[in-house]
C-alpha cells in the first residue's frame, strides 16, 4: 500500500544545472506600506532582498510621484533595513495590481516617455538609497505592449549601466514581477508572450506571481497556489516550467509564494474537497486571509485541515467556510521543486502575513540544500493522511 502511494504520487525530477558560477540565491519579500508591521519588524536573517511596494508614475510627467509623507517612509525603509543585522538589500517596486496598466503601456510606447520614466526611477532609487528597481506592470495586454516592454528593459539597462559608471557605484538591480506563465494562455485576447530575449539580456530576475491562481471568483474551491493541477494547467509547476521552456534561463526565474489563503463559502458543508461547489467568498477581507489569520481561524473554529495529494496544497474547512492556502509543509515542497528546476530563488507576498515567529518564511532555510546550489536533484514528496514525507537528495 505504501509503495503504491509512493509510486503514484511521487514527483521525480532530474535537473542538470549550469556548471558556471551560480548567481547568489534570492529569498525576497515584498513590504507594503503598513503601520502595523513596520520595516523594523522584518527578520532580515530570513531574506536577501526586501521590496518596497509601491510607487506610481505621474500620468503627465511619467516621473515617479513621491509625496513628502512617502519620502519619509522611503528613507525610513532603506535606513532601517540597511542598519539591521544582517543587512538586507532593498528594491523599489513600481506599479502593483492597483496601478494603471494603460499608463505603463503609454510610458513604454515612445522613446521620450520611456526616458522620462527611466531617468526618474534611477534618480529616486539613488536618492533614497535603494539597491534596485522592480517593475510590476499588471499586465501588458498584447504583443505590441510586450515588444515595448522589451525595449523598456533594454533602455533601462543602458541607463542603469551609465549611472553605475557615472556614480562609481554598483549598478542598480533591475527586476520585474510577472504573470505566472510566460504567455497569457488563459486570456481571451490573442496569446502574447513576455519578451524573453530582452529579459535574459537586461533583467536580473523575474518574480513569477505563482499565486492567486484560484479564488472565490470561481464557483468551485481550488488551490490558490497549487504546485500541480491534474486537470487544467493552472499550477505553479506549469507556470514555472513555461518560463523555462519559453527561453528564460532558470537563474533568472524566482518563484512566488503566498503568505495568505483564499476563502470560499461552500454550497454544501458536507461536500468540501478541492473542486466543491461554492457560492462566493468565505471569511476574511474579500475572501483573503493572511496566513496568521488562517492559523487563528483553524484554531478558533476547530476547522479540519486536509492535505491534497494531487495539488500538493492544504485546505481547511469548518461549517460552510473553506480556506485554500500554503503552510510550512507545502512551502517546503515548493522550495524543493524550485531547487530541482535550478531556479534563482523565491519571494513572498507579503511581509506581516506570516505568523509572528515566521513559520513559513523559515522553511526555505530548513534542512534543504541552499537554493541555487543544485547539481542533480531528486524530489520525492507525498502525503499520507496528514503526514508529509519529503526526501530531497543529490545524486
Ligand atoms: C530571525 O530568524 C532567525 C533564523 O530563523 C532566528 O535564528 C532568529 O532568532 C530570528 N530573530 C528574531 C529577532 O526573531
Ligand atoms: C491623471 O490622473 C488624474 C487623477 O486621477 C486625472 O484626473 C487625470 O484625468 C489624468 N490625466 C491623464 C492625462 O490621464
Ligand atoms: C522609522 O520609523 C519608526 C516608526 O515611526 C521609528 O521608530 C524609527 O526610529 C524610524 N527609523 C529611522 C531609521 O528613521
Ligand atoms: C490610466 O492611464 C491612461 C493613460 O494615461 C488614462 O487614459 C486613463 O484615464 C487612466 N485610467 C485611470 C483609471 O486613471
Ligand atoms: C536625468 O535627467 C537629468 C536631466 O537631463 C540628468 O541631469 C540626469 O543625469 C539624469 N539622471 C539619470 C539617472 O539618468
Ligand atoms: C461555474 O462556472 C462555470 C464556468 O464559468 C460554468 O460553466 C458553470 O455552469 C458554473 N457552475 C455553477 C454551479 O454555477
Ligand atoms: C497543458 O499544457 C500542455 C503543454 O502545453 C498541453 O499539451 C495540454 O493540452 C494542456 N492542457 C490543458 C487542459 O490545457
Ligand atoms: C488556540 O485557541 C486557544 C483558546 O481559544 C488558545 O488558548 C490557544 O493559544 C490558541 N492556539 C494557537 C496556536 O493560536
Short mmCIF file of C-alpha atoms and ligand atoms in Angstrom, two decimals:
data_model
loop_
_atom_site.label_atom_id
_atom_site.label_comp_id
_atom_site.label_asym_id
_atom_site.label_seq_id
_atom_site.Cartn_x
_atom_site.Cartn_y
_atom_site.Cartn_z
CA UNK A 1 0.00 0.00 0.00
CA UNK A 2 2.70 2.46 1.00
CA UNK A 3 4.68 1.53 -2.10
CA UNK A 4 1.64 2.06 -4.23
CA UNK A 5 1.10 5.54 -2.81
CA UNK A 6 4.75 6.23 -3.27
CA UNK A 7 4.66 5.20 -6.91
CA UNK A 8 1.55 7.08 -7.82
CA UNK A 9 2.23 10.32 -6.03
CA UNK A 10 5.97 10.70 -6.03
CA UNK A 11 7.39 13.51 -8.09
CA UNK A 12 10.73 12.73 -9.56
CA UNK A 13 12.69 15.39 -11.28
CA UNK A 14 16.16 15.29 -12.69
CA UNK A 15 17.78 18.58 -13.27
CA UNK A 16 21.20 19.48 -14.55
CA UNK A 17 22.19 22.97 -13.62
CA UNK A 18 24.77 25.05 -15.37
CA UNK A 19 28.23 24.43 -14.03
CA UNK A 20 29.19 28.09 -14.38
CA UNK A 21 29.39 30.23 -11.25
CA UNK A 22 25.99 30.28 -9.66
CA UNK A 23 24.34 33.59 -9.00
CA UNK A 24 23.62 34.23 -5.37
CA UNK A 25 20.23 32.90 -4.29
CA UNK A 26 17.25 35.19 -3.88
CA UNK A 27 14.96 34.95 -0.86
CA UNK A 28 12.82 38.03 -1.08
CA UNK A 29 9.70 39.53 0.43
CA UNK A 30 7.50 42.49 -0.53
CA UNK A 31 6.64 45.02 2.15
CA UNK A 32 3.56 47.08 1.51
CA UNK A 33 3.33 50.40 3.39
CA UNK A 34 1.95 49.32 6.68
CA UNK A 35 1.83 50.94 10.10
CA UNK A 36 1.12 47.68 11.94
CA UNK A 37 4.12 45.88 10.55
CA UNK A 38 6.96 48.41 10.20
CA UNK A 39 10.19 47.59 8.34
CA UNK A 40 11.92 47.21 11.71
CA UNK A 41 9.81 44.07 12.34
CA UNK A 42 11.31 42.23 9.37
CA UNK A 43 13.70 39.45 10.43
CA UNK A 44 16.44 40.04 7.89
CA UNK A 45 18.13 36.67 8.59
CA UNK A 46 15.36 35.16 6.50
CA UNK A 47 15.69 37.30 3.39
CA UNK A 48 18.24 38.60 0.91
CA UNK A 49 16.06 41.37 -0.58
CA UNK A 50 13.09 43.35 0.70
CA UNK A 51 10.85 45.13 -1.83
CA UNK A 52 9.08 48.40 -1.10
CA UNK A 53 5.56 48.22 -2.59
CA UNK A 54 4.69 50.50 -4.40
CA UNK A 55 5.43 53.82 -6.11
CA UNK A 56 3.49 55.01 -9.16
CA UNK A 57 4.40 57.20 -12.12
CA UNK A 58 2.68 60.54 -12.54
CA UNK A 59 0.32 60.43 -15.53
CA UNK A 60 1.56 63.71 -17.05
CA UNK A 61 5.30 63.73 -16.39
CA UNK A 62 5.85 59.92 -16.27
CA UNK A 63 8.21 60.54 -13.34
CA UNK A 64 7.64 58.70 -10.07
CA UNK A 65 5.38 60.57 -7.74
CA UNK A 66 6.91 60.95 -4.25
CA UNK A 67 4.94 62.99 -1.70
CA UNK A 68 6.65 64.33 1.44
CA UNK A 69 5.00 61.63 3.53
CA UNK A 70 6.15 58.94 1.09
CA UNK A 71 9.66 60.40 1.08
CA UNK A 72 9.97 59.90 4.82
CA UNK A 73 8.60 56.34 4.55
CA UNK A 74 11.14 55.53 1.83
CA UNK A 75 14.00 56.94 3.90
CA UNK A 76 12.84 55.06 6.97
CA UNK A 77 12.53 51.83 4.95
CA UNK A 78 16.01 51.82 3.42
CA UNK A 79 17.73 53.22 6.52
CA UNK A 80 16.08 50.72 8.85
CA UNK A 81 16.79 47.69 6.67
CA UNK A 82 20.39 48.66 5.97
CA UNK A 83 21.06 49.08 9.67
CA UNK A 84 19.69 45.66 10.61
CA UNK A 85 21.85 42.62 11.35
CA UNK A 86 22.32 41.09 8.88
CA UNK A 87 21.67 43.97 6.45
CA UNK A 88 19.41 43.24 3.51
CA UNK A 89 19.19 44.73 0.02
CA UNK A 90 16.22 46.96 -0.76
CA UNK A 91 14.38 47.24 -4.07
CA UNK A 92 11.89 49.90 -5.08
CA UNK A 93 8.83 48.35 -6.72
CA UNK A 94 6.72 50.36 -9.16
CA UNK A 95 3.11 49.53 -10.04
CA UNK A 96 1.21 46.63 -8.49
CA UNK A 97 -2.26 45.23 -9.02
CA UNK A 98 -3.99 48.53 -8.21
CA UNK A 99 -1.98 50.61 -10.65
CA UNK A 100 -3.00 51.76 -14.11
CA UNK A 101 -1.84 49.23 -16.72
CA UNK A 102 -2.71 51.63 -19.57
CA UNK A 103 -0.36 54.22 -18.15
CA UNK A 104 2.53 51.72 -18.26
CA UNK A 105 1.55 50.86 -21.83
CA UNK A 106 1.66 54.54 -22.73
CA UNK A 107 5.02 55.08 -20.99
CA UNK A 108 6.57 52.06 -22.69
CA UNK A 109 5.35 53.10 -26.14
CA UNK A 110 7.66 56.03 -27.01
CA UNK A 111 11.35 56.79 -26.56
CA UNK A 112 10.61 60.12 -24.87
CA UNK A 113 8.19 58.72 -22.27
CA UNK A 114 10.47 55.75 -21.56
CA UNK A 115 13.40 58.12 -20.99
CA UNK A 116 11.49 60.34 -18.54
CA UNK A 117 10.28 57.35 -16.61
CA UNK A 118 13.65 55.55 -16.52
CA UNK A 119 15.50 58.69 -15.52
CA UNK A 120 13.13 59.25 -12.61
CA UNK A 121 13.26 55.64 -11.37
CA UNK A 122 17.06 55.79 -11.18
CA UNK A 123 17.06 59.20 -9.56
CA UNK A 124 14.52 58.20 -6.89
CA UNK A 125 16.29 54.88 -6.18
CA UNK A 126 19.63 56.63 -5.70
CA UNK A 127 18.16 59.49 -3.67
CA UNK A 128 16.58 57.12 -1.16
CA UNK A 129 19.37 54.56 -1.09
CA UNK A 130 17.72 51.59 -2.80
CA UNK A 131 19.79 48.78 -4.32
CA UNK A 132 17.43 48.13 -7.18
CA UNK A 133 14.25 48.80 -9.13
CA UNK A 134 11.30 46.49 -9.82
CA UNK A 135 8.52 46.92 -12.38
CA UNK A 136 5.16 45.38 -11.51
CA UNK A 137 3.08 46.15 -14.61
CA UNK A 138 -0.10 44.07 -14.35
CA UNK A 139 -0.23 43.35 -17.25
CA UNK A 140 0.96 44.07 -20.78
CA UNK A 141 -2.13 43.32 -22.89
CA UNK A 142 -0.87 42.32 -26.34
CA UNK A 143 2.27 41.62 -28.34
CA UNK A 144 2.88 45.30 -29.11
CA UNK A 145 2.96 46.08 -25.41
CA UNK A 146 5.26 43.09 -24.86
CA UNK A 147 7.65 44.44 -27.52
CA UNK A 148 7.55 47.84 -25.85
CA UNK A 149 8.30 46.19 -22.51
CA UNK A 150 11.36 44.52 -24.08
CA UNK A 151 12.52 47.91 -25.39
CA UNK A 152 11.91 49.49 -21.98
CA UNK A 153 14.08 46.85 -20.28
CA UNK A 154 16.82 47.40 -22.89
CA UNK A 155 16.93 51.16 -22.38
CA UNK A 156 16.60 50.77 -18.61
CA UNK A 157 19.68 48.51 -18.55
CA UNK A 158 21.67 51.02 -20.64
CA UNK A 159 20.68 53.82 -18.25
CA UNK A 160 21.49 51.72 -15.18
CA UNK A 161 24.93 50.88 -16.57
CA UNK A 162 25.60 54.52 -17.42
CA UNK A 163 24.51 55.52 -13.92
CA UNK A 164 26.84 52.94 -12.36
CA UNK A 165 29.78 54.37 -14.34
CA UNK A 166 28.83 57.97 -13.52
CA UNK A 167 28.33 57.32 -9.81
CA UNK A 168 31.09 54.69 -9.47
CA UNK A 169 28.65 52.56 -7.55
CA UNK A 170 27.42 49.02 -8.16
CA UNK A 171 24.68 49.03 -10.79
CA UNK A 172 21.11 49.07 -9.51
CA UNK A 173 19.35 45.72 -9.78
CA UNK A 174 16.50 45.55 -12.29
CA UNK A 175 13.71 43.03 -11.66
CA UNK A 176 10.09 42.61 -12.73
CA UNK A 177 7.02 40.95 -11.24
CA UNK A 178 5.36 38.90 -13.97
CA UNK A 179 2.37 36.67 -14.75
CA UNK A 180 2.52 33.06 -13.51
CA UNK A 181 3.19 31.78 -17.05
CA UNK A 182 5.42 33.16 -19.80
CA UNK A 183 2.42 33.63 -22.07
CA UNK A 184 -1.17 34.58 -21.35
CA UNK A 185 -2.67 31.30 -22.41
CA UNK A 186 -5.76 31.73 -20.20
CA UNK A 187 -6.84 35.12 -21.50
CA UNK A 188 -9.23 35.59 -24.38
CA UNK A 189 -7.06 38.17 -26.14
CA UNK A 190 -4.65 36.77 -28.72
CA UNK A 191 -1.92 34.85 -26.90
CA UNK A 192 1.00 37.08 -26.08
CA UNK A 193 4.33 36.17 -24.61
CA UNK A 194 6.83 38.06 -22.49
CA UNK A 195 9.95 39.39 -24.29
CA UNK A 196 12.23 36.59 -23.11
CA UNK A 197 15.36 37.68 -25.02
CA UNK A 198 15.24 41.13 -23.52
CA UNK A 199 14.59 39.64 -20.08
CA UNK A 200 17.64 37.38 -20.38
CA UNK A 201 19.81 40.28 -21.53
CA UNK A 202 18.59 43.12 -19.35
CA UNK A 203 16.77 41.96 -16.24
CA UNK A 204 18.45 40.47 -13.15
CA UNK A 205 15.48 38.21 -12.50
CA UNK A 206 11.70 37.99 -12.78
CA UNK A 207 9.38 37.40 -9.82
CA UNK A 208 6.82 34.92 -11.10
CA UNK A 209 3.49 35.61 -9.38
CA UNK A 210 2.59 31.96 -9.00
CA UNK A 211 -0.28 32.60 -6.58
CA UNK A 212 -3.92 33.77 -6.55
CA UNK A 213 -4.35 31.27 -9.38
CA UNK A 214 -7.75 30.42 -7.95
CA UNK A 215 -10.06 32.34 -5.66
CA UNK A 216 -13.70 32.82 -4.68
CA UNK A 217 -14.38 34.49 -8.05
CA UNK A 218 -14.50 30.91 -9.36
CA UNK A 219 -17.56 28.95 -8.32
CA UNK A 220 -15.64 25.92 -7.08
CA UNK A 221 -12.99 25.59 -4.39
CA UNK A 222 -9.41 25.20 -5.56
CA UNK A 223 -5.76 25.50 -4.64
CA UNK A 224 -4.84 29.20 -4.97
CA UNK A 225 -1.18 28.30 -5.48
CA UNK A 226 -1.19 24.55 -6.10
CA UNK A 227 2.07 23.01 -7.25
CA UNK A 228 0.23 20.70 -9.63
CA UNK A 229 -3.07 20.79 -11.45
CA UNK A 230 -4.11 17.39 -12.76
CA UNK A 231 -6.96 18.79 -14.89
CA UNK A 232 -6.06 22.24 -16.20
CA UNK A 233 -2.65 23.87 -16.43
CA UNK A 234 -3.30 26.41 -13.73
CA UNK A 235 -0.46 25.46 -11.42
CA UNK A 236 2.85 26.70 -10.09
CA UNK A 237 4.75 23.89 -11.83
CA UNK A 238 3.15 24.59 -15.22
CA UNK A 239 3.84 28.32 -14.90
CA UNK A 240 7.47 27.95 -13.83
CA UNK A 241 8.20 25.34 -16.50
CA UNK A 242 6.61 27.58 -19.13
CA UNK A 243 9.05 30.34 -18.22
CA UNK A 244 11.98 27.99 -18.70
CA UNK A 245 10.62 26.32 -21.84
CA UNK A 246 9.80 29.81 -23.11
CA UNK A 247 13.50 30.61 -23.03
CA UNK A 248 14.26 32.45 -19.80
CA UNK A 249 17.30 30.98 -18.08
CA UNK A 250 16.38 29.33 -14.76
CA UNK A 251 18.77 31.53 -12.80
CA UNK A 252 16.60 34.50 -13.75
CA UNK A 253 13.38 32.88 -12.54
CA UNK A 254 12.18 33.45 -8.96
CA UNK A 255 9.14 31.58 -7.65
CA UNK A 256 6.33 33.48 -5.89
CA UNK A 257 4.89 32.13 -2.65
CA UNK A 258 1.75 33.47 -0.96
CA UNK A 259 1.70 34.17 2.76
CA UNK A 260 -2.09 34.21 2.54
CA UNK A 261 -5.03 31.97 1.76
CA UNK A 262 -8.19 32.44 -0.31
CA UNK A 263 -11.59 31.62 1.17
CA UNK A 264 -14.86 30.29 -0.22
CA UNK A 265 -18.37 29.69 1.08
CA UNK A 266 -19.31 26.08 0.42
CA UNK A 267 -22.65 25.35 -1.17
CA UNK A 268 -22.94 22.18 0.92
CA UNK A 269 -20.86 21.90 4.12
CA UNK A 270 -20.70 18.13 3.58
CA UNK A 271 -19.01 18.49 0.19
CA UNK A 272 -15.66 20.01 1.00
CA UNK A 273 -12.89 18.67 -1.25
CA UNK A 274 -10.96 20.57 -3.92
CA UNK A 275 -13.42 21.40 -6.72
CA UNK A 276 -16.52 21.57 -4.47
CA UNK A 277 -19.31 23.93 -5.46
CA UNK A 278 -19.08 27.30 -3.74
CA UNK A 279 -21.29 30.36 -3.63
CA UNK A 280 -18.77 33.16 -3.07
CA UNK A 281 -16.09 34.46 -0.72
CA UNK A 282 -15.75 32.93 2.74
CA UNK A 283 -14.31 34.61 5.85
CA UNK A 284 -11.66 37.34 5.65
CA UNK A 285 -11.49 40.60 3.74
CA UNK A 286 -12.70 39.98 0.15
CA UNK A 287 -12.16 36.26 0.57
CA UNK A 288 -8.50 36.51 1.58
CA UNK A 289 -6.76 35.81 4.90
CA UNK A 290 -3.16 36.26 5.96
CA UNK A 291 -1.51 33.00 7.00
CA UNK A 292 -1.50 34.01 10.68
CA UNK A 293 -5.26 34.61 10.38
CA UNK A 294 -5.75 31.18 8.82
CA UNK A 295 -3.92 29.67 11.81
CA UNK A 296 -6.21 31.61 14.16
CA UNK A 297 -9.30 30.64 12.15
CA UNK A 298 -8.35 26.96 12.21
CA UNK A 299 -7.77 27.09 15.93
CA UNK A 300 -10.83 29.09 16.87
CA UNK A 301 -13.32 27.36 14.58
CA UNK A 302 -11.92 23.88 15.15
CA UNK A 303 -11.58 23.58 11.37
CA UNK A 304 -10.43 20.32 9.82
CA UNK A 305 -7.15 20.61 7.96
CA UNK A 306 -6.54 18.44 4.89
CA UNK A 307 -3.64 17.98 2.51
CA UNK A 308 -4.49 17.41 -1.12
CA UNK A 309 -2.06 14.98 -2.74
CA UNK A 310 -2.86 15.91 -6.34
CA UNK A 311 -2.19 19.64 -5.99
CA UNK A 312 0.27 19.43 -3.07
CA UNK A 313 -1.78 22.05 -1.28
CA UNK A 314 -3.53 22.39 2.05
CA UNK A 315 -7.05 23.50 2.87
CA UNK A 316 -9.24 23.74 5.95
CA UNK A 317 -12.99 23.85 6.44
CA UNK A 318 -15.46 24.49 9.20
CA UNK A 319 -19.19 24.61 8.54
CA UNK A 320 -19.53 26.22 5.14
CA UNK A 321 -16.24 28.16 5.39
CA UNK A 322 -13.40 26.83 3.22
CA UNK A 323 -9.81 28.13 3.05
CA UNK A 324 -7.15 27.14 0.48
CA UNK A 325 -3.63 28.15 1.47
CA UNK A 326 0.06 27.30 1.80
CA UNK A 327 1.63 26.19 5.06
CA UNK A 328 5.20 25.31 6.14
CA UNK A 329 4.90 21.84 4.58
CA UNK A 330 3.60 22.89 1.17
CA UNK A 331 6.18 25.68 1.04
CA UNK A 332 8.94 23.18 1.83
CA UNK A 333 7.81 21.04 -1.09
CA UNK A 334 7.66 24.05 -3.42
CA UNK A 335 11.10 25.28 -2.43
CA UNK A 336 12.47 21.81 -3.14
CA UNK A 337 10.71 21.89 -6.50
CA UNK A 338 12.25 25.29 -7.29
CA UNK A 339 15.66 23.88 -6.42
CA UNK A 340 15.11 20.95 -8.74
CA UNK A 341 14.43 23.40 -11.56
CA UNK A 342 17.62 25.29 -10.59
CA UNK A 343 15.67 28.49 -10.10
CA UNK A 344 17.30 31.58 -8.59
CA UNK A 345 15.08 31.54 -5.52
CA UNK A 346 11.71 32.55 -4.16
CA UNK A 347 9.82 35.59 -2.94
CA UNK A 348 6.84 36.08 -0.66
CA UNK A 349 3.81 38.32 -0.82
CA UNK A 350 3.85 39.88 1.76
CA UNK A 351 5.58 40.98 4.98
CA UNK A 352 3.34 40.84 8.04
CA UNK A 353 1.20 37.94 6.78
CA UNK A 354 3.27 35.12 8.28
CA UNK A 355 2.92 34.10 11.94
CA UNK A 356 4.86 36.30 14.35
CA UNK A 357 7.55 33.61 14.56
CA UNK A 358 7.84 33.43 10.74
CA UNK A 359 6.73 29.79 10.49
CA UNK A 360 6.51 29.75 6.69
CA UNK A 361 9.33 32.14 5.89
CA UNK A 362 11.84 29.97 7.73
CA UNK A 363 11.09 26.92 5.55
CA UNK A 364 13.46 27.80 2.73
CA UNK A 365 16.26 27.89 5.26
CA UNK A 366 15.46 24.46 6.70
CA UNK A 367 17.48 21.37 6.08
CA UNK A 368 17.22 21.58 2.30
CA UNK A 369 20.23 22.44 0.21
CA UNK A 370 20.79 26.09 -0.48
CA UNK A 371 18.67 27.07 -3.40
CA UNK A 372 20.89 27.70 -6.40
CA UNK A 373 23.26 25.01 -5.18
CA UNK A 374 21.81 22.17 -7.16
CA UNK A 375 23.51 19.81 -9.50
CA UNK A 376 21.24 16.85 -9.82
CA UNK A 377 18.33 16.63 -7.51
CA UNK A 378 15.58 14.17 -6.96
CA UNK A 379 12.48 15.18 -5.10
CA UNK A 380 10.03 12.74 -3.78
CA UNK A 381 7.14 14.36 -1.97
CA UNK A 382 3.93 12.76 -0.93
CA UNK A 383 1.32 12.96 1.75
CA UNK A 384 -0.31 10.12 3.61
CA UNK A 385 -3.18 11.24 5.80
CA UNK A 386 -1.84 14.35 7.47
CA UNK A 387 1.82 13.47 7.30
CA UNK A 388 4.09 14.76 4.62
CA UNK A 389 7.04 12.68 3.60
CA UNK A 390 9.69 14.56 1.75
CA UNK A 391 13.04 13.39 0.55
CA UNK A 392 15.45 15.57 -1.24
CA UNK A 393 18.87 14.42 -2.16
CA UNK A 394 21.50 14.93 -4.76
CA UNK A 395 22.77 12.17 -7.00
C1 LIG B 1 15.30 35.55 12.91
O1 LIG B 1 15.34 34.32 12.25
C2 LIG B 1 16.48 33.53 12.61
C3 LIG B 1 16.50 32.32 11.69
O2 LIG B 1 15.31 31.59 11.82
C4 LIG B 1 16.38 33.17 14.08
O3 LIG B 1 17.51 32.42 14.45
C5 LIG B 1 16.32 34.45 14.90
O4 LIG B 1 16.09 34.14 16.25
C6 LIG B 1 15.19 35.35 14.42
N1 LIG B 1 15.31 36.64 15.07
C7 LIG B 1 14.28 37.20 15.66
C8 LIG B 1 14.53 38.54 16.29
O5 LIG B 1 13.16 36.68 15.70
C1 LIG B 2 -4.30 61.92 -14.43
O1 LIG B 2 -4.86 61.47 -13.22
C2 LIG B 2 -5.80 62.38 -12.68
C3 LIG B 2 -6.19 61.88 -11.30
O2 LIG B 2 -6.54 60.51 -11.35
C4 LIG B 2 -6.96 62.52 -13.63
O3 LIG B 2 -7.91 63.43 -13.12
C5 LIG B 2 -6.47 62.98 -14.98
O4 LIG B 2 -7.52 62.99 -15.92
C6 LIG B 2 -5.36 62.08 -15.50
N1 LIG B 2 -4.77 62.65 -16.71
C7 LIG B 2 -4.41 61.89 -17.75
C8 LIG B 2 -3.78 62.62 -18.91
O5 LIG B 2 -4.54 60.67 -17.78
C1 LIG B 3 11.42 54.60 11.30
O1 LIG B 3 10.11 54.83 11.79
C2 LIG B 3 9.88 54.26 13.07
C3 LIG B 3 8.40 54.41 13.39
O2 LIG B 3 7.96 55.69 13.08
C4 LIG B 3 10.78 54.91 14.08
O3 LIG B 3 10.59 54.35 15.35
C5 LIG B 3 12.23 54.70 13.66
O4 LIG B 3 13.09 55.37 14.53
C6 LIG B 3 12.45 55.19 12.25
N1 LIG B 3 13.79 54.78 11.84
C7 LIG B 3 14.58 55.51 11.10
C8 LIG B 3 15.94 54.92 10.80
O5 LIG B 3 14.26 56.59 10.67
C1 LIG B 4 -4.88 55.25 -16.95
O1 LIG B 4 -3.91 55.86 -17.75
C2 LIG B 4 -4.39 56.19 -19.06
C3 LIG B 4 -3.19 56.71 -19.83
O2 LIG B 4 -2.63 57.81 -19.16
C4 LIG B 4 -5.53 57.19 -18.95
O3 LIG B 4 -6.02 57.46 -20.22
C5 LIG B 4 -6.63 56.61 -18.08
O4 LIG B 4 -7.61 57.58 -17.87
C6 LIG B 4 -6.07 56.18 -16.74
N1 LIG B 4 -7.10 55.48 -16.01
C7 LIG B 4 -7.37 55.77 -14.75
C8 LIG B 4 -8.43 54.95 -14.11
O5 LIG B 4 -6.79 56.65 -14.13
C1 LIG B 5 18.08 62.54 -15.60
O1 LIG B 5 17.96 63.66 -16.45
C2 LIG B 5 18.67 64.82 -15.97
C3 LIG B 5 18.34 65.99 -16.89
O2 LIG B 5 18.54 65.63 -18.22
C4 LIG B 5 20.16 64.49 -15.94
O3 LIG B 5 20.88 65.59 -15.44
C5 LIG B 5 20.38 63.30 -15.04
O4 LIG B 5 21.72 62.91 -15.07
C6 LIG B 5 19.52 62.13 -15.46
N1 LIG B 5 19.64 61.11 -14.44
C7 LIG B 5 19.83 59.84 -14.71
C8 LIG B 5 19.91 58.94 -13.55
O5 LIG B 5 19.90 59.41 -15.85
C1 LIG B 6 -19.39 27.64 -12.77
O1 LIG B 6 -18.72 28.37 -13.76
C2 LIG B 6 -18.55 27.68 -14.98
C3 LIG B 6 -17.66 28.49 -15.87
O2 LIG B 6 -17.97 29.86 -15.78
C4 LIG B 6 -19.94 27.40 -15.57
O3 LIG B 6 -19.78 26.68 -16.76
C5 LIG B 6 -20.75 26.60 -14.57
O4 LIG B 6 -22.06 26.41 -15.04
C6 LIG B 6 -20.79 27.29 -13.22
N1 LIG B 6 -21.43 26.39 -12.27
C7 LIG B 6 -22.29 26.80 -11.35
C8 LIG B 6 -22.78 25.75 -10.41
O5 LIG B 6 -22.64 27.96 -11.26
C1 LIG B 7 -1.50 21.74 -20.73
O1 LIG B 7 -0.31 22.09 -21.40
C2 LIG B 7 0.17 21.07 -22.23
C3 LIG B 7 1.54 21.50 -22.74
O2 LIG B 7 1.49 22.82 -23.21
C4 LIG B 7 -0.82 20.81 -23.37
O3 LIG B 7 -0.36 19.77 -24.18
C5 LIG B 7 -2.15 20.44 -22.74
O4 LIG B 7 -3.12 20.31 -23.76
C6 LIG B 7 -2.60 21.48 -21.74
N1 LIG B 7 -3.78 21.00 -21.03
C7 LIG B 7 -4.87 21.74 -20.88
C8 LIG B 7 -6.01 21.11 -20.15
O5 LIG B 7 -4.96 22.88 -21.30
C1 LIG B 8 -5.96 28.33 20.24
O1 LIG B 8 -7.05 28.85 20.95
C2 LIG B 8 -6.95 28.70 22.35
C3 LIG B 8 -8.22 29.19 23.00
O2 LIG B 8 -9.17 29.62 22.07
C4 LIG B 8 -5.76 29.49 22.84
O3 LIG B 8 -5.61 29.31 24.22
C5 LIG B 8 -4.50 28.98 22.12
O4 LIG B 8 -3.40 29.76 22.48
C6 LIG B 8 -4.71 29.05 20.63
N1 LIG B 8 -3.54 28.45 19.98
C7 LIG B 8 -2.97 28.98 18.91
C8 LIG B 8 -1.82 28.22 18.32
O5 LIG B 8 -3.36 30.02 18.39
#
